Structure formats: C-alpha cells, structure tokens
C-alpha cells in the first residue's frame, strides 16, 4: 500500500466535520497491567524522597492519562502529590525544568533531544506519552486553496507551530516521503490555535494541524486534508514524553519510580475512552461535542529505545541536530515487577 493510499481521505474528514465520524480512538499502551504485571497501587515500599512534585504540562489532549492519574488519586496511592502547572509550550517547560522550577516536564521529544545534543543539560526520559495515530495530525488546506495533493505543497507557504519543532519535522518528513522538494517552501510560525483562521483568511496555503484544532478547522471552515503525517515512514512515531534532569532522577529514584508506576496504571485505564473524554473539556479547553469526536494519539507510558531512536535520527536527517543522540542512555528504566 502506498503512502498516498494510506493518507487520510477527504471524505473521511468531511464526515468528521459533520460530526458523523466514529468517536472511537486508536490508542495503545505499554504499562504493567497490559503486560501481565500487577496493577495494584503502591507497589513500592511506600516512601518517596519528594512527595510533592510539579509537572510542567501544556493543555493538550495527549495529557489525558496524566490528568486522570491526578483526578482518580493514582498518584496519591503511590505517595505523590502532583501539581500540574500549565505552560505555554514544551520548550518553555523544558527550560523551566532545567532551571529547577518543575521536577518533571511534558514536551515533544524534539526539544529534549536538541537540548541533550547541545549539552544544555543532562536530561532523562522518565516516561513515554504519545505516539502518532491516524487522523490526529495532518497537513490541511482551505477549500478555496489550489493545494490539493502533497505535490502541490512545493513552493507554498506552510504554517508550522515554530522553527525546529516537531511540527516542522513532520511536515518536511511527510513532503520527503511523497518526493516533494520542501527547500523552496516557506515555513511560517503560527500558534496551532490561530492556524484555522490563517487558512480561512488565505494567509497561508497549508498548515499542519493537530487535534483538537484539526477537527475544529474542519467543522468551522471546511478545511480539508492534504496528507496525514502519521502514515508510512512516520507511522507510530513517538511524539511526546516526560523528562527530568539527570540530577533530579539521581536524587529521587523512588519518586521517579512512583511516577512511572502511576503513569503505567493511568495509561492502562485511559484505554477506556469513557474515562478520559469527560476530562478533555476541562484541561484541553474544548467543547463537549469536539471532545466526543476527535481522534486521540496512541497513549504510552514505557519508553522504548528502538522506537525513540527514530526521532533524533529524523532530526539529524533534516538538520535539527549535527550529531547523534543515544536515546538508550537517556531512558530511565522502570523497576521490574
């Protein structure tokens, strides 16, 4: 099957725009419960070095398991009081974590690996978060645009969330997969929340949109897909995770282990969409109708070095990094059992 055949169909998204798409999400997990281990609470010895921790996080849908863990008391059962601090973007949260303002932070993997490669800090991946799933991120265009196929993107103005971000990486990798020369295209930084308006007003020819903005653009202005960025060579690409400084991990091993156990359980529970959908309007700031039909990323908790190595490899391919990053040395392996 070709990448083009596997891309999201216009008719599928237009059905979504009308609210008739199925509400089922494609989600997956790699937690103790799903692997046959125990899901019982408090599998540690009941003590942690730092019971009160701050987690920097953006108001995005792939953080549903984190919020579920707080709401359902999963963290408390592991001896943790977790304060979720809302941040403007992943890079800003990572900077605050390096500075000591947060203990653990959520971000896309791009700033984690970029900071590690530059020697800004010694960082560790505490837990995985989300991987690409069909219909969750796509290059979109307006109904009046002349862009209709990936080949039409050559030489066009494309909105990304910012330079050297996961959004730019996904657009360029998708264009390369279709054999499209992206060197003549113009990449304009626009916040995701403003991209639907930029498309509708004709300020850009196309934009990479992630949920829930993808669904909102389709419903509000009839935006249509050009290419799904989670297919072909980018299928199931790890996108986001939780990280901390090596010092925090070294000083607080029991705290990190408790966080990992809690996220294992939360991700396992999040496979039941009915448990997380009611939370989306609260922390992701979307209406109930949108929450009912958006597609969700594949939720994960266990970081796998082989899968994660795909990200810095892509970053180096596209000039985001000038040297290799060994992901296996960054991952904090959960305790067995």
PDB file of N, CA and C in Angstrom, residues 41 48 61 86 88 95 100 112 125 136 148 152 180 226 237 255 263 268 275 278-279 296 298 304 313 317 324-325:
ATOM      1  N   UNK A  41      -2.073  -0.746  43.509  1.00  0.00           N
ATOM      2  CA  UNK A  41      -1.465   0.520  43.900  1.00  0.00           C
ATOM      3  C   UNK A  41      -0.326   0.289  44.870  1.00  0.00           C
ATOM      4  N   UNK A  48       8.834   7.937  49.341  1.00  0.00           N
ATOM      5  CA  UNK A  48       9.452   8.628  48.209  1.00  0.00           C
ATOM      6  C   UNK A  48      10.280   9.775  48.773  1.00  0.00           C
ATOM      7  N   UNK A  61      -4.539  17.266  24.454  1.00  0.00           N
ATOM      8  CA  UNK A  61      -5.316  16.053  24.702  1.00  0.00           C
ATOM      9  C   UNK A  61      -4.468  14.843  25.060  1.00  0.00           C
ATOM     10  N   UNK A  86       0.393  24.540  34.123  1.00  0.00           N
ATOM     11  CA  UNK A  86       0.167  24.773  32.697  1.00  0.00           C
ATOM     12  C   UNK A  86       1.253  25.673  32.127  1.00  0.00           C
ATOM     13  N   UNK A  88       3.138  27.356  28.345  1.00  0.00           N
ATOM     14  CA  UNK A  88       2.780  27.837  27.014  1.00  0.00           C
ATOM     15  C   UNK A  88       3.236  26.897  25.913  1.00  0.00           C
ATOM     16  N   UNK A  95      12.833  24.388  29.626  1.00  0.00           N
ATOM     17  CA  UNK A  95      13.745  25.394  30.173  1.00  0.00           C
ATOM     18  C   UNK A  95      13.498  25.595  31.664  1.00  0.00           C
ATOM     19  N   UNK A 100      15.021  24.266  37.376  1.00  0.00           N
ATOM     20  CA  UNK A 100      14.585  23.810  38.686  1.00  0.00           C
ATOM     21  C   UNK A 100      13.193  24.221  39.108  1.00  0.00           C
ATOM     22  N   UNK A 112      13.783  17.919  23.814  1.00  0.00           N
ATOM     23  CA  UNK A 112      14.565  17.061  24.702  1.00  0.00           C
ATOM     24  C   UNK A 112      15.889  16.675  24.041  1.00  0.00           C
ATOM     25  N   UNK A 125      14.666  10.626  30.076  1.00  0.00           N
ATOM     26  CA  UNK A 125      13.276  10.369  29.717  1.00  0.00           C
ATOM     27  C   UNK A 125      12.679   9.500  30.816  1.00  0.00           C
ATOM     28  N   UNK A 136      -4.769  12.184  13.610  1.00  0.00           N
ATOM     29  CA  UNK A 136      -4.514  13.045  14.762  1.00  0.00           C
ATOM     30  C   UNK A 136      -3.679  14.270  14.400  1.00  0.00           C
ATOM     31  N   UNK A 148      -4.040  20.665  -3.335  1.00  0.00           N
ATOM     32  CA  UNK A 148      -4.932  19.516  -3.214  1.00  0.00           C
ATOM     33  C   UNK A 148      -4.179  18.215  -2.952  1.00  0.00           C
ATOM     34  N   UNK A 152       1.445  19.499  -4.488  1.00  0.00           N
ATOM     35  CA  UNK A 152       1.097  20.917  -4.608  1.00  0.00           C
ATOM     36  C   UNK A 152       1.750  21.781  -3.526  1.00  0.00           C
ATOM     37  N   UNK A 180       8.468  15.293  -2.510  1.00  0.00           N
ATOM     38  CA  UNK A 180       8.266  16.729  -2.748  1.00  0.00           C
ATOM     39  C   UNK A 180       9.463  17.516  -2.209  1.00  0.00           C
ATOM     40  N   UNK A 226      -4.555  17.393   3.202  1.00  0.00           N
ATOM     41  CA  UNK A 226      -3.641  17.165   2.084  1.00  0.00           C
ATOM     42  C   UNK A 226      -2.866  15.875   2.312  1.00  0.00           C
ATOM     43  N   UNK A 237       5.172   7.082  15.138  1.00  0.00           N
ATOM     44  CA  UNK A 237       6.364   7.803  15.570  1.00  0.00           C
ATOM     45  C   UNK A 237       6.152   8.355  16.979  1.00  0.00           C
ATOM     46  N   UNK A 255      10.940   8.465  43.902  1.00  0.00           N
ATOM     47  CA  UNK A 255       9.919   9.387  43.400  1.00  0.00           C
ATOM     48  C   UNK A 255       9.660   9.133  41.919  1.00  0.00           C
ATOM     49  N   UNK A 263       1.852   6.329  36.047  1.00  0.00           N
ATOM     50  CA  UNK A 263       1.559   6.547  34.633  1.00  0.00           C
ATOM     51  C   UNK A 263       1.243   5.233  33.921  1.00  0.00           C
ATOM     52  N   UNK A 268      -3.102   2.563  31.193  1.00  0.00           N
ATOM     53  CA  UNK A 268      -3.940   1.375  31.048  1.00  0.00           C
ATOM     54  C   UNK A 268      -5.422   1.736  31.191  1.00  0.00           C
ATOM     55  N   UNK A 275     -13.519   7.051  30.209  1.00  0.00           N
ATOM     56  CA  UNK A 275     -12.907   7.547  31.441  1.00  0.00           C
ATOM     57  C   UNK A 275     -12.173   8.869  31.252  1.00  0.00           C
ATOM     58  N   UNK A 278     -14.624  12.828  29.432  1.00  0.00           N
ATOM     59  CA  UNK A 278     -15.201  13.905  30.250  1.00  0.00           C
ATOM     60  C   UNK A 278     -14.163  14.898  30.777  1.00  0.00           C
ATOM     61  N   UNK A 279     -12.883  14.495  30.814  1.00  0.00           N
ATOM     62  CA  UNK A 279     -11.843  15.387  31.314  1.00  0.00           C
ATOM     63  C   UNK A 279     -11.353  16.375  30.264  1.00  0.00           C
ATOM     64  N   UNK A 296      -7.538  10.557  19.023  1.00  0.00           N
ATOM     65  CA  UNK A 296      -6.533  10.722  20.063  1.00  0.00           C
ATOM     66  C   UNK A 296      -5.239  10.021  19.668  1.00  0.00           C
ATOM     67  N   UNK A 298      -1.866   7.760  20.268  1.00  0.00           N
ATOM     68  CA  UNK A 298      -1.685   6.472  20.931  1.00  0.00           C
ATOM     69  C   UNK A 298      -0.972   6.728  22.245  1.00  0.00           C
ATOM     70  N   UNK A 304      10.635   3.159  24.849  1.00  0.00           N
ATOM     71  CA  UNK A 304      11.393   2.098  24.194  1.00  0.00           C
ATOM     72  C   UNK A 304      12.494   2.734  23.345  1.00  0.00           C
ATOM     73  N   UNK A 313      17.119  10.448  14.856  1.00  0.00           N
ATOM     74  CA  UNK A 313      17.606  10.095  13.520  1.00  0.00           C
ATOM     75  C   UNK A 313      16.967  11.011  12.476  1.00  0.00           C
ATOM     76  N   UNK A 317      18.669  13.929  10.089  1.00  0.00           N
ATOM     77  CA  UNK A 317      18.435  13.911   8.641  1.00  0.00           C
ATOM     78  C   UNK A 317      18.043  15.284   8.114  1.00  0.00           C
ATOM     79  N   UNK A 324      24.818  12.599  16.619  1.00  0.00           N
ATOM     80  CA  UNK A 324      23.884  11.575  17.071  1.00  0.00           C
ATOM     81  C   UNK A 324      23.583  11.720  18.557  1.00  0.00           C
ATOM     82  N   UNK A 325      22.394  11.270  18.933  1.00  0.00           N
ATOM     83  CA  UNK A 325      21.985  11.195  20.332  1.00  0.00           C
ATOM     84  C   UNK A 325      21.647   9.745  20.631  1.00  0.00           C
TER      85      UNK A 325
END
